[in-house]
CSV table of C-alpha atoms in Angstrom, one decimal:
chain,number,residue,atom,x,y,z
A,1,MET,CA,24.3,-41.9,-22.8
A,2,ASN,CA,25.3,-38.2,-21.9
A,3,GLU,CA,23.6,-36.9,-25.2
A,4,ASP,CA,20.3,-38.8,-23.4
A,5,ARG,CA,20.8,-37.2,-20.4
A,6,ARG,CA,21.1,-33.8,-22.0
A,7,LEU,CA,18.2,-34.2,-24.0
A,8,ARG,CA,16.1,-35.1,-21.2
A,9,ALA,CA,16.8,-32.7,-18.9
A,10,VAL,CA,16.1,-29.8,-21.6
A,11,THR,CA,12.9,-31.1,-22.7
A,12,ARG,CA,11.9,-31.2,-19.0
A,13,LEU,CA,12.9,-28.0,-18.6
A,14,ALA,CA,11.2,-26.8,-21.4
A,15,GLU,CA,8.0,-28.5,-20.3
A,16,GLY,CA,8.3,-26.8,-16.7
A,17,LEU,CA,9.2,-23.4,-18.0
A,18,ALA,CA,5.8,-23.4,-20.1
A,19,GLY,CA,3.4,-24.2,-17.0
A,20,THR,CA,5.5,-22.2,-14.5
A,21,THR,CA,3.7,-19.1,-12.2
A,22,GLY,CA,6.3,-17.0,-11.3
A,23,LEU,CA,9.4,-15.2,-12.3
A,24,PRO,CA,11.4,-17.2,-9.0
A,25,GLU,CA,10.1,-20.7,-10.1
A,26,ALA,CA,10.9,-20.7,-13.3
A,27,ALA,CA,14.9,-19.7,-11.8
A,28,ARG,CA,14.5,-22.7,-9.6
A,29,LEU,CA,13.7,-25.0,-12.8
A,30,VAL,CA,16.7,-23.4,-14.5
A,31,ALA,CA,19.1,-24.2,-12.1
A,32,GLU,CA,17.9,-27.5,-11.6
A,33,HIS,CA,17.6,-28.6,-15.1
A,34,THR,CA,20.7,-27.0,-16.2
A,35,ARG,CA,22.6,-29.0,-13.2
A,36,GLU,CA,21.2,-32.0,-14.5
A,37,ALA,CA,22.1,-31.8,-18.3
A,38,LEU,CA,25.6,-30.5,-17.5
A,39,ALA,CA,26.5,-33.0,-14.8
A,40,ALA,CA,27.7,-29.7,-12.9
A,41,ASP,CA,28.1,-29.4,-9.0
A,42,SER,CA,26.1,-26.2,-8.6
A,43,VAL,CA,24.2,-23.8,-11.3
A,44,ALA,CA,23.0,-20.4,-10.1
A,45,VAL,CA,20.6,-18.0,-11.9
A,46,LEU,CA,21.5,-14.3,-11.4
A,47,LEU,CA,19.9,-10.9,-12.1
A,48,ALA,CA,19.9,-7.6,-11.4
A,49,ASP,CA,17.1,-4.9,-11.9
A,50,VAL,CA,18.5,-2.1,-14.5
A,51,ALA,CA,15.8,-0.2,-14.0
A,52,ARG,CA,17.0,0.8,-11.0
A,53,ARG,CA,20.2,2.1,-12.8
A,54,PRO,CA,23.1,4.4,-11.1
A,55,ARG,CA,24.1,7.3,-11.6
A,56,PRO,CA,27.2,8.2,-13.4
A,57,GLY,CA,30.4,7.4,-11.8
A,58,ARG,CA,28.8,4.9,-9.4
A,59,ARG,CA,28.8,1.2,-9.1
A,60,PRO,CA,26.4,-0.8,-11.4
A,61,VAL,CA,23.4,-2.6,-9.4
A,62,PRO,CA,25.3,-5.9,-8.7
A,63,LEU,CA,23.9,-9.5,-9.8
A,64,ARG,CA,21.9,-11.1,-7.3
A,65,PRO,CA,21.2,-15.0,-7.2
A,66,LEU,CA,17.8,-15.8,-7.7
A,67,ALA,CA,17.7,-19.2,-7.7
A,68,ILE,CA,21.0,-21.8,-7.1
A,69,ALA,CA,20.6,-26.0,-7.4
A,70,GLY,CA,23.3,-27.4,-5.5
A,71,SER,CA,26.1,-26.1,-3.3
A,72,PRO,CA,26.9,-22.5,-4.1
A,73,GLY,CA,30.8,-23.1,-3.5
A,74,ALA,CA,33.4,-20.4,-4.4
A,75,GLY,CA,33.5,-18.6,-7.7
A,76,LEU,CA,29.6,-19.6,-8.1
A,77,ILE,CA,28.4,-16.6,-6.4
A,78,ALA,CA,31.4,-14.0,-7.0
A,79,PRO,CA,33.6,-15.0,-10.0
A,80,GLY,CA,37.1,-16.4,-9.2
A,81,ARG,CA,40.0,-14.1,-9.7
A,82,ARG,CA,41.8,-16.7,-11.5
A,83,PRO,CA,40.7,-19.1,-14.9
A,84,ASP,CA,38.9,-21.7,-13.8
A,85,SER,CA,37.7,-24.6,-16.8
A,86,ARG,CA,35.8,-26.1,-14.3
A,87,ARG,CA,33.7,-22.8,-14.0
A,88,ALA,CA,31.3,-21.8,-16.7
A,89,THR,CA,29.3,-18.4,-17.4
A,90,VAL,CA,27.0,-16.8,-20.0
A,91,PRO,CA,24.9,-14.2,-19.9
A,92,LEU,CA,20.9,-14.2,-20.0
A,93,PRO,CA,19.2,-12.1,-22.7
A,94,VAL,CA,18.9,-8.2,-21.5
A,95,THR,CA,15.5,-6.6,-21.3
A,96,ASP,CA,14.2,-3.3,-20.2
A,97,ARG,CA,14.5,-3.9,-16.9
A,98,LEU,CA,16.6,-7.2,-16.2
A,99,ARG,CA,19.8,-8.4,-16.9
A,100,GLY,CA,21.3,-11.7,-15.6
A,101,GLU,CA,23.8,-14.6,-15.7
A,102,LEU,CA,23.7,-18.3,-15.7
A,103,ARG,CA,26.6,-19.9,-14.2
A,104,ALA,CA,27.7,-23.7,-13.3
A,105,ARG,CA,30.3,-25.3,-11.8
A,106,ARG,CA,31.9,-28.4,-11.5
A,107,ALA,CA,33.6,-29.8,-8.5
A,108,SER,CA,37.5,-30.3,-7.9
A,109,GLY,CA,38.3,-33.6,-9.7
A,110,ASP,CA,35.4,-33.8,-12.2
A,111,PRO,CA,36.4,-32.9,-15.9
A,112,ALA,CA,36.4,-29.4,-17.0
A,113,PHE,CA,33.8,-27.8,-19.1
A,114,ALA,CA,34.2,-28.6,-22.7
A,115,ASP,CA,33.0,-26.8,-26.0
A,116,ALA,CA,30.5,-28.9,-26.3
A,117,ASP,CA,29.3,-28.2,-22.5
A,118,LEU,CA,29.7,-24.6,-23.1
A,119,GLU,CA,27.4,-24.1,-26.2
A,120,LEU,CA,25.2,-26.5,-24.5
A,121,LEU,CA,24.7,-23.8,-21.6
A,122,ARG,CA,24.1,-21.0,-24.0
A,123,ALA,CA,21.5,-22.8,-25.3
A,124,ILE,CA,19.7,-23.1,-22.4
A,125,ALA,CA,20.5,-19.5,-21.5
A,126,ALA,CA,18.4,-18.9,-24.9
A,127,LEU,CA,15.9,-20.8,-23.7
A,128,ALA,CA,15.6,-19.6,-20.0
A,129,GLY,CA,16.2,-15.9,-20.7
A,130,THR,CA,13.0,-16.1,-23.1
A,131,ALA,CA,11.3,-17.8,-20.4
A,132,LEU,CA,12.3,-15.2,-17.7
A,133,ILE,CA,11.7,-12.2,-19.6
A,134,GLN,CA,8.2,-13.6,-19.8
A,135,GLN,CA,7.7,-14.9,-16.6
A,136,GLU,CA,9.1,-11.1,-15.1
A,137,ARG,CA,6.4,-9.4,-17.6
A,138,LEU,CA,3.6,-11.6,-16.5
A,139,ASP,CA,4.5,-10.9,-12.6
A,140,GLU,CA,4.9,-7.3,-13.6
A,141,ALA,CA,1.6,-7.0,-14.8
A,142,HIS,CA,0.1,-8.7,-12.3
A,143,ARG,CA,1.8,-6.2,-10.1
A,144,LEU,CA,0.1,-3.4,-12.1
A,145,ALA,CA,-3.2,-5.2,-11.6
A,146,ARG,CA,-3.2,-4.8,-8.0
A,147,THR,CA,-1.4,-1.6,-7.8
A,148,ASP,CA,-2.6,2.2,-8.1
A,149,ALA,CA,-0.6,3.7,-10.5
A,150,LEU,CA,-0.7,7.2,-9.0
A,151,THR,CA,0.2,6.5,-5.4
A,152,GLY,CA,1.9,3.0,-5.7
A,153,LEU,CA,-0.7,1.3,-2.8
A,154,ALA,CA,-2.6,-1.2,-3.0
A,155,ASN,CA,-5.5,-0.8,-5.2
A,156,ARG,CA,-9.1,-1.6,-4.8
A,157,ARG,CA,-8.8,-5.5,-5.9
A,158,LEU,CA,-5.9,-6.3,-3.6
A,159,ALA,CA,-8.1,-4.3,-0.8
A,160,ASP,CA,-11.1,-6.7,-1.7
A,161,ASP,CA,-9.2,-9.9,-1.5
A,162,ARG,CA,-7.2,-8.7,0.9
A,163,LEU,CA,-10.2,-8.1,3.5
A,164,ALA,CA,-12.0,-11.4,2.3
A,165,GLU,CA,-8.8,-13.6,3.3
A,166,ALA,CA,-9.0,-11.5,6.4
A,167,LEU,CA,-12.6,-12.4,7.4
A,168,ALA,CA,-12.3,-16.1,6.2
A,169,GLU,CA,-9.4,-15.9,8.8
A,170,HIS,CA,-11.2,-14.6,11.6
A,171,HIS,CA,-14.1,-16.9,11.1
A,172,ARG,CA,-11.4,-19.9,11.2
A,173,GLU,CA,-9.3,-18.7,14.0
A,174,GLY,CA,-11.0,-15.5,15.5
A,175,THR,CA,-8.5,-13.3,14.3
A,176,VAL,CA,-9.0,-9.4,14.9
A,177,VAL,CA,-9.7,-7.9,11.7
A,178,CYS,CA,-10.3,-3.8,11.2
A,179,LEU,CA,-10.9,-1.7,8.4
A,180,ALA,CA,-10.2,2.3,8.5
A,181,VAL,CA,-11.9,4.0,5.3
A,182,PHE,CA,-10.4,7.4,4.7
A,183,ASP,CA,-12.2,10.7,2.5
A,184,LEU,CA,-9.3,12.9,1.9
A,185,ASN,CA,-11.5,16.2,1.9
A,186,GLY,CA,-10.9,19.2,-0.7
A,187,LEU,CA,-9.5,17.2,-3.5
A,188,LYS,CA,-11.8,18.9,-6.2
A,189,GLN,CA,-11.1,22.3,-4.9
A,190,VAL,CA,-7.5,21.7,-4.8
A,191,ASN,CA,-7.7,20.6,-8.4
A,192,ASP,CA,-10.1,23.3,-9.4
A,193,THR,CA,-7.9,25.9,-8.0
A,194,LEU,CA,-4.4,24.9,-8.0
A,195,GLY,CA,-4.5,22.0,-10.8
A,196,HIS,CA,-4.5,18.7,-11.2
A,197,ALA,CA,-0.8,18.4,-10.4
A,198,THR,CA,-1.0,19.8,-6.9
A,199,GLY,CA,-4.1,17.6,-6.7
A,200,ASP,CA,-2.1,14.8,-7.7
A,201,ARG,CA,1.1,15.9,-4.8
A,202,LEU,CA,-1.9,16.0,-2.4
A,203,LEU,CA,-3.0,12.0,-2.8
A,204,ARG,CA,0.7,10.8,-3.1
A,205,ALA,CA,1.4,13.0,0.0
A,206,PHE,CA,-1.5,10.7,1.3
A,207,ALA,CA,-0.8,7.9,0.6
A,208,ASP,CA,2.9,8.2,1.7
A,209,LEU,CA,1.5,9.0,5.0
A,210,LEU,CA,-0.9,6.0,5.0
A,211,THR,CA,2.5,4.0,4.1
A,212,GLU,CA,4.2,4.9,7.2
A,213,THR,CA,1.7,4.2,9.2
A,214,ALA,CA,0.7,1.3,8.2
A,215,ARG,CA,4.0,-0.1,8.5
A,216,ARG,CA,3.8,0.2,12.1
A,217,LEU,CA,0.7,-1.9,12.5
A,218,PRO,CA,1.5,-5.8,12.2
A,219,GLY,CA,-0.6,-7.1,9.2
A,220,ALA,CA,-1.7,-3.7,7.8
A,221,LEU,CA,-2.3,-3.0,3.9
A,222,ALA,CA,-2.9,0.5,3.0
A,223,ALA,CA,-4.8,0.9,-0.3
A,224,ARG,CA,-6.5,3.5,-2.5
A,225,LEU,CA,-9.7,2.8,-3.2
A,226,GLY,CA,-9.9,5.0,-5.8
A,227,GLY,CA,-10.6,8.8,-6.5
A,228,ASP,CA,-10.0,10.5,-3.0
A,229,GLU,CA,-10.9,7.7,-1.1
A,230,PHE,CA,-7.9,5.6,1.0
A,231,CYS,CA,-8.6,2.6,3.5
A,232,VAL,CA,-6.3,0.5,5.7
A,233,VAL,CA,-7.1,-3.2,6.6
A,234,THR,CA,-5.5,-4.8,9.5
A,235,ILE,CA,-5.5,-8.4,10.7
A,236,GLY,CA,-4.6,-9.1,14.1
A,237,THR,CA,-4.5,-5.3,15.5
A,238,GLY,CA,-7.2,-4.4,17.7
A,239,GLY,CA,-9.7,-1.6,17.0
A,240,ASP,CA,-8.2,0.7,19.6
A,241,GLU,CA,-4.5,0.7,18.0
A,242,LEU,CA,-6.0,1.4,14.6
A,243,LEU,CA,-7.8,4.0,16.1
A,244,ALA,CA,-4.7,5.6,17.3
A,245,ALA,CA,-3.3,5.6,14.0
A,246,ALA,CA,-5.9,6.8,12.2
A,247,ARG,CA,-6.2,9.7,14.3
A,248,HIS,CA,-2.7,10.2,13.8
A,249,ILE,CA,-3.5,10.4,9.9
A,250,CYS,CA,-6.2,12.7,10.3
A,251,ARG,CA,-4.1,15.1,12.2
A,252,ARG,CA,-1.1,14.9,9.9
A,253,ALA,CA,-3.5,15.4,6.8
A,254,ALA,CA,-4.8,18.4,8.5
A,255,ALA,CA,-1.8,20.1,9.4
A,256,PRO,CA,-0.6,23.3,8.1
A,257,GLY,CA,1.3,23.2,4.8
A,258,PHE,CA,0.6,19.3,4.3
A,259,ALA,CA,1.7,18.2,0.9
A,260,GLY,CA,2.9,21.7,0.6
A,261,ILE,CA,-0.5,23.4,-0.3
A,262,PRO,CA,-0.9,26.4,1.7
A,263,ALA,CA,-4.5,27.6,3.4
A,264,PRO,CA,-6.1,30.3,0.9
A,265,PRO,CA,-6.1,33.8,2.4
A,266,PRO,CA,-10.1,34.1,3.2
A,267,PRO,CA,-12.1,36.9,1.2
A,268,GLY,CA,-11.6,39.9,2.4
A,269,GLY,CA,-9.4,39.1,5.5
A,270,THR,CA,-5.7,38.6,6.1
A,271,THR,CA,-4.1,35.1,6.7
A,272,GLY,CA,-3.5,34.8,10.3
A,273,ARG,CA,-1.8,31.9,12.5
A,274,ASP,CA,-1.3,28.9,10.6
A,275,GLY,CA,-2.8,30.1,7.5
A,276,VAL,CA,-6.1,30.9,9.2
A,277,GLY,CA,-7.9,34.5,8.2
A,278,GLY,CA,-7.5,36.4,11.2
A,279,GLY,CA,-10.2,38.3,10.2
A,280,GLY,CA,-14.0,38.2,8.9
A,281,GLU,CA,-16.1,35.3,9.2
A,282,ALA,CA,-13.1,32.8,7.0
A,283,GLY,CA,-11.5,32.5,10.2
A,284,GLY,CA,-13.7,31.1,12.4
A,285,GLY,CA,-15.4,33.7,14.3
A,286,THR,CA,-17.2,37.4,13.6
A,287,ALA,CA,-15.3,40.1,11.7
A,288,GLY,CA,-12.7,42.1,13.6
A,289,GLY,CA,-12.9,38.8,16.1
A,290,GLY,CA,-8.9,37.5,15.0
A,291,ASP,CA,-8.9,35.6,18.4
A,292,ALA,CA,-12.4,33.5,17.4
A,293,GLY,CA,-10.1,31.7,14.3
A,294,ALA,CA,-7.4,31.4,16.6
A,295,ARG,CA,-9.1,29.6,19.6
A,296,THR,CA,-10.3,26.9,17.1
A,297,GLY,CA,-6.3,25.5,17.2
A,298,GLU,CA,-4.7,23.1,15.4
A,299,HIS,CA,-7.0,20.3,13.4
A,300,GLY,CA,-10.0,22.4,13.6
A,301,MET,CA,-10.9,21.3,17.2
A,302,GLU,CA,-10.9,23.4,20.3
A,303,GLY,CA,-8.9,22.8,23.5
A,304,GLY,CA,-6.5,20.0,23.9
A,305,SER,CA,-3.3,19.8,21.9
A,306,ALA,CA,-2.1,18.3,18.2
A,307,GLU,CA,-1.6,14.2,20.8
A,308,GLY,CA,-5.2,14.7,21.8
A,309,ASP,CA,-4.1,15.1,25.7
A,310,SER,CA,-7.6,15.9,26.7
A,311,PRO,CA,-10.8,15.4,24.6
A,312,PRO,CA,-11.3,18.8,21.7
A,313,ARG,CA,-14.3,19.9,21.1
A,314,PRO,CA,-14.5,19.7,17.2
A,315,ALA,CA,-15.7,22.9,15.4
A,316,ALA,CA,-18.9,21.4,14.1
A,317,ALA,CA,-19.8,21.3,17.6
A,318,ARG,CA,-19.0,25.1,18.3
A,319,PRO,CA,-22.2,27.5,18.6
A,320,ALA,CA,-24.1,28.8,15.0
A,321,ALA,CA,-22.6,32.2,15.4
A,322,ALA,CA,-19.3,30.8,15.6
A,323,ARG,CA,-19.4,29.1,12.8
A,324,PRO,CA,-19.4,30.6,8.9
A,325,ALA,CA,-22.7,29.6,7.1
A,326,ALA,CA,-23.1,27.1,4.5
A,327,GLY,CA,-22.6,28.5,1.7
A,328,THR,CA,-20.8,31.6,2.1
A,329,ALA,CA,-17.7,32.5,0.8
A,330,ALA,CA,-16.2,31.9,4.0
A,331,ALA,CA,-17.7,28.2,4.4
A,332,ARG,CA,-16.2,27.4,0.8
A,333,ALA,CA,-12.6,28.9,1.8
A,334,GLY,CA,-12.9,26.4,4.8
A,335,ARG,CA,-13.3,23.5,3.2
A,336,ILE,CA,-9.9,23.6,1.2
A,337,ALA,CA,-8.2,25.1,4.6
A,338,GLY,CA,-9.9,22.6,6.5
A,339,GLY,CA,-9.3,25.1,9.3
A,340,THR,CA,-5.7,24.9,9.5
A,341,GLY,CA,-3.7,23.7,6.5
A,342,GLY,CA,-4.0,23.9,2.9
A,343,THR,CA,-6.7,21.0,2.6
A,344,GLY,CA,-9.3,19.9,4.1
A,345,GLY,CA,-7.5,17.1,6.2
A,346,ALA,CA,-9.6,13.7,6.0
A,347,ALA,CA,-12.7,12.4,7.5
A,348,CYS,CA,-12.4,8.6,9.0
A,349,GLY,CA,-14.4,5.9,9.6
A,350,LEU,CA,-13.6,2.4,11.2
A,351,ALA,CA,-15.4,-1.1,11.8
A,352,GLY,CA,-14.1,-4.2,13.1
A,353,THR,CA,-14.5,-7.7,14.2
A,354,ASP,CA,-14.0,-6.5,17.8
A,355,GLU,CA,-16.6,-3.7,18.4
A,356,PRO,CA,-20.6,-4.3,18.7
A,357,ILE,CA,-21.5,-4.2,15.5
A,358,GLY,CA,-23.5,-7.8,15.4
A,359,PRO,CA,-23.6,-10.2,12.4
A,360,PRO,CA,-23.1,-11.0,9.8
A,361,LEU,CA,-19.2,-10.2,9.6
A,362,THR,CA,-18.9,-10.1,5.8
A,363,ALA,CA,-15.9,-8.0,3.9
A,364,ARG,CA,-18.8,-6.2,2.2
A,365,ARG,CA,-20.6,-5.5,5.3
A,366,LEU,CA,-17.5,-4.4,7.1
A,367,LEU,CA,-16.5,-2.2,4.4
A,368,ARG,CA,-20.0,-0.4,4.2
A,369,LEU,CA,-20.2,0.2,7.8
A,370,ALA,CA,-16.2,1.4,8.1
A,371,ASP,CA,-17.5,3.9,4.8
A,372,ALA,CA,-21.1,4.8,6.6
A,373,ALA,CA,-18.8,6.1,9.3
A,374,GLN,CA,-16.6,8.0,7.3
A,375,TYR,CA,-19.7,9.7,5.8
A,376,ARG,CA,-20.8,10.2,9.6
A,377,ALA,CA,-17.4,12.2,10.2
A,378,LYS,CA,-17.4,14.0,6.7
A,379,THR,CA,-20.8,15.2,7.5
A,380,ASP,CA,-20.5,16.4,10.9
A,381,GLY,CA,-16.8,18.1,10.1
A,382,LEU,CA,-15.2,15.9,12.3
A,383,LEU,CA,-11.2,15.6,12.1
A,384,GLU,CA,-11.7,12.7,14.9
A,385,PRO,CA,-12.5,9.0,13.2
A,386,VAL,CA,-16.1,7.6,13.9
A,387,VAL,CA,-16.0,4.1,15.0
A,388,ALA,CA,-19.1,1.5,14.1
A,389,GLY,CA,-20.8,0.1,16.7
A,390,ARG,CA,-19.0,2.3,19.7
A,391,GLY,CA,-21.0,4.8,21.5
A,392,ALA,CA,-24.8,6.3,20.2
A,393,VAL,CA,-23.7,7.8,17.1
A,394,GLY,CA,-21.6,4.6,16.0
A,395,ARG,CA,-24.7,2.3,17.1
A,396,GLU,CA,-26.2,4.8,14.7
A,397,VAL,CA,-24.0,4.5,12.2
A,398,VAL,CA,-24.8,0.4,12.3
A,399,ARG,CA,-28.4,0.9,12.1
A,400,LEU,CA,-28.1,3.2,9.2
A,401,ALA,CA,-26.3,1.3,7.3
A,402,ASP,CA,-27.6,-2.0,7.5
A,403,ALA,CA,-31.0,-0.4,6.9
A,404,ALA,CA,-29.8,1.1,3.9
A,405,ALA,CA,-28.4,-1.7,2.3
A,406,PRO,CA,-31.1,-3.8,0.8
A,407,ARG,CA,-33.0,-1.1,-0.4
A,408,THR,CA,-30.6,1.1,-2.1
A,409,PRO,CA,-27.1,1.4,-3.0
A,410,ASP,CA,-26.8,5.2,-2.9
A,411,ARG,CA,-24.1,5.7,-0.6
A,412,ARG,CA,-25.6,9.2,0.6
A,413,ALA,CA,-28.7,7.2,2.7
A,414,LEU,CA,-25.9,6.1,5.4
A,415,ARG,CA,-25.8,9.6,6.3
A,416,GLY,CA,-29.3,9.3,7.9
A,417,GLY,CA,-31.7,12.2,8.6
A,418,ALA,CA,-31.3,15.9,9.7
A,419,GLY,CA,-30.9,16.9,13.0
A,420,PRO,CA,-28.3,17.4,15.9
A,421,ARG,CA,-25.5,15.3,15.8
A,422,ALA,CA,-23.3,14.7,19.0
A,423,ALA,CA,-19.9,14.6,18.1
A,424,VAL,CA,-18.0,11.6,19.0
A,425,ARG,CA,-14.6,10.9,20.3
A,426,ALA,CA,-14.3,7.2,21.0
A,427,ALA,CA,-12.1,6.3,24.3
A,428,PRO,CA,-10.0,3.3,23.6
A,429,ARG,CA,-10.8,0.4,26.2
A,430,ASP,CA,-7.1,-0.6,27.0
A,431,GLY,CA,-5.2,2.3,25.7
A,432,PRO,CA,-3.2,2.8,22.2
A,433,ARG,CA,-0.1,1.1,21.4
A,434,PHE,CA,0.3,3.1,18.4
A,435,THR,CA,3.2,5.2,18.4
A,436,PRO,CA,3.6,8.1,15.6
């Protein structure tokens, strides 16, 4: 009778493991069917991620319970100090990433584990170990398929899925969904002048900044869309709060020495305040006018503090005589320096369901609007986010993006025609709640 029970339990375990879809579920099946096969009071599957190897002289990474069947009880999770014939432990097969144990315990008054019980437990551990290894590898493959290898952020696939799920929730429950798209300026110039290793460091530093900021926004996901483009998707966070966070990101990215990349000295000039040339037109003024570059202030904006206490005037809005002509050496240096730091900062565009963008509210259109707003910020040279649908420029962004979508996939069409463009500083309606 006991043999029949054991055979049924092992058979069900093998069948269950063949159809399981994740490491936690596989561990749960192992614990439950092992408990049934051994008539044990409780069984635990414990694993440790040995990829996080401790330094020499430090304690090893502890085993942690992944699944428990029955009551944990004394001596199951933490082994007892005294030998006990009612407790049994066998190792699970070791991989490059995992090590583990399968532990079983019988209650006081139950018979002790016999040699046949231990042999069965080792056989189950071998079967379970193989299945857990496979599930761990499948989970890792799934994670890698949805993660950017360089930065560790979510990748485009996961961002698309999250945005589609968020819009479905918006249509069901009215939840606010917002999207910020960032374009990291100057990456190609950094790669060409300082090397790809420095460019990778810049990408990782910006990804860390996004992650740090996204943690403070409920329901936020930070992702790398590819190349120098990133995004933050929020669910249940208002547009003003994401706008405040986006401003914080843009200012940090444009700060002097971001990612440890200094601003290059301007041709024929000297390095002045914040690495900006104090002489020559690369500093933002006329030859010999060192103060003209300093007046640009932090993040390429005149007037106002780094925290935005008063509306700054973007560098793009300065009189033409105070700006270097496009195509000059000074302008090329400024694209790398971004006016202050060693990179050009980041252009940012926002789109949200709480903005007047009109129908249809689809994931594809929301991304197109945020991308168009980002293009507008980039082509106008703004270090201030542009919000689709907000203000005159925001409404123009929506019009151009929707008009360009049916006839061409060329994103340059989203920039619109030439002509003067007023700089946009989107004023929050209820005041931002984001705190850097």
